[in-house]
Coordinates of C-alpha atoms in Angstrom, one line a residue:
M11 CA -12.0 -23.8 -29.3
K12 CA -8.6 -23.1 -29.9
R13 CA -9.2 -19.3 -28.6
F14 CA -10.9 -19.9 -25.7
L15 CA -8.5 -22.8 -24.3
F16 CA -6.3 -20.6 -25.3
I17 CA -7.7 -17.6 -22.9
V18 CA -8.0 -20.3 -20.2
L19 CA -4.4 -21.1 -20.3
V20 CA -3.3 -17.2 -20.1
V21 CA -5.8 -16.7 -16.9
F22 CA -4.4 -20.2 -15.5
F23 CA -0.7 -19.0 -15.6
A24 CA -1.3 -15.3 -14.7
F25 CA -3.0 -16.4 -11.4
T26 CA -1.2 -19.6 -10.5
P27 CA 1.8 -17.8 -8.8
L28 CA -0.7 -16.1 -6.5
F29 CA -2.4 -19.3 -5.8
A30 CA 0.8 -21.2 -4.9
R31 CA 2.0 -18.9 -2.3
E32 CA 0.9 -18.4 1.5
R33 CA -2.6 -16.5 2.1
I34 CA -4.2 -15.1 4.6
F35 CA -7.6 -14.7 4.4
L36 CA -8.1 -11.4 6.7
W37 CA -12.0 -11.7 6.9
E38 CA -12.3 -15.0 7.3
D39 CA -13.2 -15.7 11.1
V40 CA -15.4 -11.7 11.0
P41 CA -18.8 -12.3 11.2
G42 CA -20.9 -10.7 8.9
M43 CA -17.9 -10.1 6.7
E44 CA -18.3 -13.5 4.8
V45 CA -19.0 -12.2 1.3
N46 CA -15.5 -10.1 1.3
V47 CA -13.0 -13.2 2.5
R48 CA -12.0 -14.0 -1.1
D49 CA -11.4 -9.9 -2.0
T50 CA -9.0 -9.1 1.0
I51 CA -5.8 -11.4 0.5
L52 CA -2.5 -11.0 2.4
Y53 CA 0.5 -12.6 1.2
P54 CA 3.4 -13.1 3.7
S55 CA 7.0 -13.6 3.0
V56 CA 8.5 -13.7 6.7
V57 CA 12.6 -13.3 7.1
R58 CA 13.8 -15.5 9.9
R59 CA 17.7 -14.1 11.2
A60 CA 19.9 -16.9 12.3
D61 CA 20.6 -15.0 15.5
G62 CA 17.1 -14.8 16.4
T63 CA 16.7 -11.3 16.6
K64 CA 13.2 -9.7 15.6
T65 CA 12.8 -8.2 11.9
A66 CA 11.0 -5.1 11.0
A67 CA 7.9 -5.5 8.6
V68 CA 6.1 -4.0 5.6
V69 CA 3.1 -3.9 4.2
I70 CA 2.9 -3.8 0.4
C71 CA -0.1 -1.8 -1.3
P72 CA 0.0 -2.3 -5.1
G73 CA -1.9 0.4 -7.2
G74 CA -4.2 0.4 -9.7
S75 CA -6.8 3.7 -9.6
Y76 CA -8.3 1.8 -6.4
H77 CA -9.9 -0.2 -9.0
H78 CA -7.7 -2.9 -9.9
L79 CA -4.0 -4.0 -8.6
G80 CA -0.3 -4.0 -9.7
M81 CA 0.5 -7.3 -7.9
P82 CA 3.4 -8.4 -9.9
H83 CA 5.5 -5.2 -10.3
E84 CA 4.6 -3.3 -7.4
G85 CA 3.8 -6.3 -5.2
F86 CA 5.4 -8.9 -5.2
A87 CA 9.0 -7.5 -6.8
S88 CA 8.5 -5.5 -3.7
Q89 CA 8.3 -8.0 -1.3
E90 CA 11.2 -9.8 -2.9
W91 CA 13.6 -6.6 -2.6
F92 CA 12.2 -6.2 1.2
N93 CA 13.0 -9.6 2.1
S94 CA 16.9 -9.3 0.6
I95 CA 17.4 -6.5 3.1
G96 CA 16.1 -8.3 6.2
M97 CA 12.5 -7.4 6.3
S98 CA 9.2 -9.5 6.5
A99 CA 6.9 -8.1 4.2
F100 CA 3.1 -8.6 3.2
V101 CA 1.7 -8.0 0.1
L102 CA -2.4 -7.3 0.8
R103 CA -4.5 -7.4 -2.2
Y104 CA -7.1 -5.1 -0.6
R105 CA -10.6 -4.4 -1.8
V106 CA -11.0 -2.5 -4.7
A107 CA -13.6 -1.0 -7.1
Y108 CA -13.4 -3.9 -9.6
N109 CA -15.3 -5.7 -6.9
H110 CA -17.8 -3.3 -6.4
H111 CA -15.9 -2.0 -3.0
H112 CA -15.2 1.4 -1.7
H113 CA -14.3 3.6 1.4
P114 CA -14.0 2.8 3.7
E115 CA -13.4 -1.2 3.2
M116 CA -9.9 -0.2 1.7
L117 CA -8.7 1.4 5.1
E118 CA -10.2 -1.3 6.9
D119 CA -8.4 -3.8 4.8
I120 CA -4.5 -2.3 5.7
Q121 CA -6.0 -1.5 9.4
M122 CA -6.7 -5.2 9.9
A123 CA -3.6 -6.7 8.2
I124 CA -1.6 -4.1 10.4
A125 CA -3.4 -5.6 13.5
Y126 CA -2.9 -8.7 12.2
I127 CA 0.7 -8.7 12.0
R128 CA 1.1 -7.2 15.3
E129 CA -1.1 -9.6 16.8
H130 CA 1.3 -12.5 15.3
A131 CA 4.6 -10.3 16.0
D132 CA 5.9 -13.3 18.1
E133 CA 5.2 -16.3 15.9
Y134 CA 6.6 -14.7 12.8
N135 CA 9.2 -12.6 15.2
I136 CA 8.2 -9.0 14.2
D137 CA 9.3 -6.2 16.1
K138 CA 5.5 -5.0 16.4
E139 CA 7.2 -1.1 16.7
K140 CA 8.7 -1.4 13.3
I141 CA 5.6 -2.0 11.1
G142 CA 5.2 -0.4 8.4
A143 CA 3.4 0.8 4.7
I144 CA 4.7 1.2 1.2
G145 CA 2.3 1.9 -1.7
Y146 CA 2.3 2.6 -5.2
S147 CA -0.3 5.6 -7.1
A148 CA -3.9 4.9 -5.2
G149 CA -1.7 2.4 -2.5
G150 CA 0.1 5.5 -1.9
H151 CA -2.7 7.4 -1.2
L152 CA -3.7 4.3 1.0
V153 CA -1.1 4.1 3.2
T154 CA -0.4 8.0 3.6
M155 CA -4.2 7.5 4.8
A156 CA -3.1 4.8 7.5
G157 CA -0.8 7.2 8.9
A158 CA -2.9 10.3 9.1
F159 CA -6.2 8.1 10.5
G160 CA -3.9 6.0 12.5
T161 CA -6.0 7.1 15.6
T162 CA -9.9 6.4 13.8
N163 CA -10.2 2.6 14.2
E164 CA -12.4 1.6 11.4
L165 CA -12.2 -2.3 12.6
E166 CA -14.3 -1.2 15.9
K167 CA -16.9 -0.2 13.9
L168 CA -17.2 -4.0 12.3
G169 CA -17.1 -5.6 16.0
V170 CA -13.3 -6.6 15.6
Q171 CA -11.4 -6.3 18.6
T172 CA -7.8 -5.5 19.4
K173 CA -5.0 -4.4 21.7
E174 CA -2.7 -3.7 18.8
S175 CA -2.4 -0.2 17.2
V176 CA -3.7 0.2 13.6
R177 CA -0.9 3.0 12.4
P178 CA 2.2 1.9 10.7
D179 CA 5.4 3.0 12.4
F180 CA 6.6 4.5 9.0
V181 CA 5.1 5.3 5.4
M182 CA 5.9 5.1 1.8
P183 CA 3.9 6.5 -1.0
I184 CA 5.5 6.0 -4.0
Y185 CA 4.4 8.6 -7.3
P186 CA 1.0 8.8 -4.9
V187 CA -2.2 10.0 -5.4
V188 CA -2.9 12.3 -2.7
S189 CA -5.3 15.0 -3.4
M190 CA -9.1 14.3 -4.3
Q191 CA -9.2 18.5 -5.4
D192 CA -10.6 19.0 -8.9
D193 CA -7.6 20.9 -10.1
I194 CA -4.8 17.7 -9.7
G195 CA -7.2 14.8 -7.8
H196 CA -6.7 11.7 -10.1
Q197 CA -10.2 11.1 -11.5
W198 CA -10.1 7.5 -11.4
S199 CA -8.9 6.8 -8.2
R200 CA -11.6 9.4 -6.6
K201 CA -14.4 7.9 -8.3
S202 CA -13.2 4.6 -7.4
L203 CA -12.8 5.8 -3.5
L204 CA -15.6 7.8 -3.2
S205 CA -18.1 6.3 -5.5
K206 CA -21.1 8.4 -6.4
N207 CA -20.6 10.6 -3.0
Q208 CA -18.3 13.0 -4.3
S209 CA -19.3 16.1 -2.4
T210 CA -16.8 19.3 -1.4
E211 CA -16.6 17.6 2.5
R212 CA -15.9 14.3 1.1
K213 CA -13.2 15.6 -1.2
D214 CA -11.5 17.7 1.0
R215 CA -11.8 14.6 3.6
F216 CA -9.6 12.3 1.9
S217 CA -7.4 15.1 0.1
M218 CA -4.3 13.4 2.0
E219 CA -2.2 17.0 1.9
M220 CA -5.5 18.5 3.8
Q221 CA -5.0 15.7 6.5
I222 CA -1.8 15.5 7.8
P223 CA -1.8 15.5 11.9
D224 CA 0.9 16.4 14.2
D225 CA 1.9 12.8 15.2
M226 CA 2.0 11.4 11.5
P227 CA 5.2 8.8 11.4
P228 CA 8.2 9.4 9.3
V229 CA 7.4 9.8 5.2
F230 CA 9.5 8.3 2.4
L231 CA 7.9 10.2 -0.5
L232 CA 9.1 9.6 -4.6
A233 CA 7.7 10.8 -7.2
C234 CA 8.2 11.8 -11.1
H235 CA 8.2 15.2 -12.8
D236 CA 7.2 13.5 -15.9
D237 CA 4.4 11.3 -14.2
P238 CA 1.8 11.2 -16.9
V239 CA -1.0 9.5 -14.6
V240 CA -0.8 11.3 -11.4
I241 CA 0.3 15.1 -11.6
F242 CA 3.5 16.0 -10.0
E243 CA 1.7 18.4 -8.1
N244 CA 0.0 15.8 -5.7
S245 CA 3.8 14.9 -4.5
V246 CA 4.3 18.4 -3.9
R247 CA 1.0 19.4 -1.9
L248 CA 2.2 16.2 0.1
D249 CA 5.6 17.7 0.9
T250 CA 4.4 20.9 1.6
A251 CA 1.7 19.6 4.2
L252 CA 4.6 17.6 6.0
T253 CA 6.8 20.3 6.0
A254 CA 4.1 22.8 7.7
K255 CA 3.4 19.5 10.3
N256 CA 7.3 19.6 11.0
I257 CA 6.9 15.8 10.2
P258 CA 10.2 14.0 9.3
H259 CA 10.2 12.7 5.9
V260 CA 12.2 12.8 2.8
F261 CA 11.3 14.0 -1.1
V262 CA 12.9 11.9 -3.8
Q263 CA 12.5 13.9 -7.0
Y264 CA 13.3 12.5 -10.4
D265 CA 12.6 14.5 -13.7
T266 CA 12.0 11.5 -15.5
G267 CA 10.7 7.9 -14.8
G268 CA 6.8 8.1 -15.5
H269 CA 4.3 6.0 -13.3
G270 CA 3.9 2.7 -12.3
F271 CA 7.1 1.4 -12.3
G272 CA 7.3 -0.2 -8.9
M273 CA 10.5 -2.3 -8.2
K274 CA 10.1 -3.9 -11.7
K275 CA 14.0 -4.6 -12.2
N276 CA 13.6 -3.9 -16.0
S277 CA 11.9 -0.7 -15.9
A278 CA 14.3 2.4 -17.0
I279 CA 14.3 4.6 -14.0
M280 CA 15.4 1.2 -12.0
K281 CA 18.0 0.7 -14.6
A282 CA 19.0 4.5 -14.3
H283 CA 18.6 4.8 -10.8
H284 CA 18.0 1.9 -8.7
W285 CA 16.0 3.9 -6.5
N286 CA 15.2 1.9 -3.4
D287 CA 18.7 0.7 -3.2
E288 CA 19.9 4.1 -3.4
K289 CA 17.2 6.0 -1.9
L290 CA 15.0 4.0 -0.2
L291 CA 17.8 1.9 1.8
P292 CA 19.1 4.7 3.3
W293 CA 16.6 6.5 4.6
L294 CA 15.1 3.1 6.4
R295 CA 18.6 2.7 8.0
E296 CA 18.2 6.0 9.1
I297 CA 14.8 6.1 10.9
G298 CA 16.1 2.6 12.2
V299 CA 14.4 0.2 10.6
T300 CA 16.5 -1.8 9.0
E301 CA 20.9 -2.2 8.9

């Protein structure tokens, strides 16, 4: 009995911060999507400037091998930092394989989030031409896919009509899953994304190094050489593909740092480098997103 009560308390305190936050159920009023309502949630944190000027915004996609999501350190810690530099931030709990979801559900979710923010831009006082997306690990694959497949509107296939673009204006893949190829692909992410249909055609289609369009939005790419989870070569190939297409981007590399650190303040890489302040913030200023 004591063990049962302990487990209940652990679960309660683990999820209480999520329930205490404002939540937007993106599929709530979409016919045919009723069973997905609780699996896709957008957590907003809006910055309103005293002088009334519009802010930029970012959709935050935590990682987790497309199977689960690292919400605290990659989601809400990132949200806090973006707010601190004057940007509105929306953490996206997108559908994952843990709840039996596979492609195209994840892409539908991020496109729905971007469309929602643009549709409510006046309400949130957001500049709808400065809406980006940051993603970690598998979330890095998702935001890269959102940029690369931005002209393929998955929402229309669901009967969702929007006049707004579903393409992010800038993307930030951090220690990202990039490739679905056998030599360097992250197998768990591939299985979670593609399920049982892992044909050569599908693996090529979702290997982002093979899908960069000429109009890919600007990219901030970061990875560590000693990443023990996603092979560093993933980021190298993405950098090569972006360079070949002359896409404005930066590739930040660290010798050590590993994987999964997000913006957790007490992580080793944050103590050593503060990559968000030292590298990401100057890039955001350079592309005109924040001051």
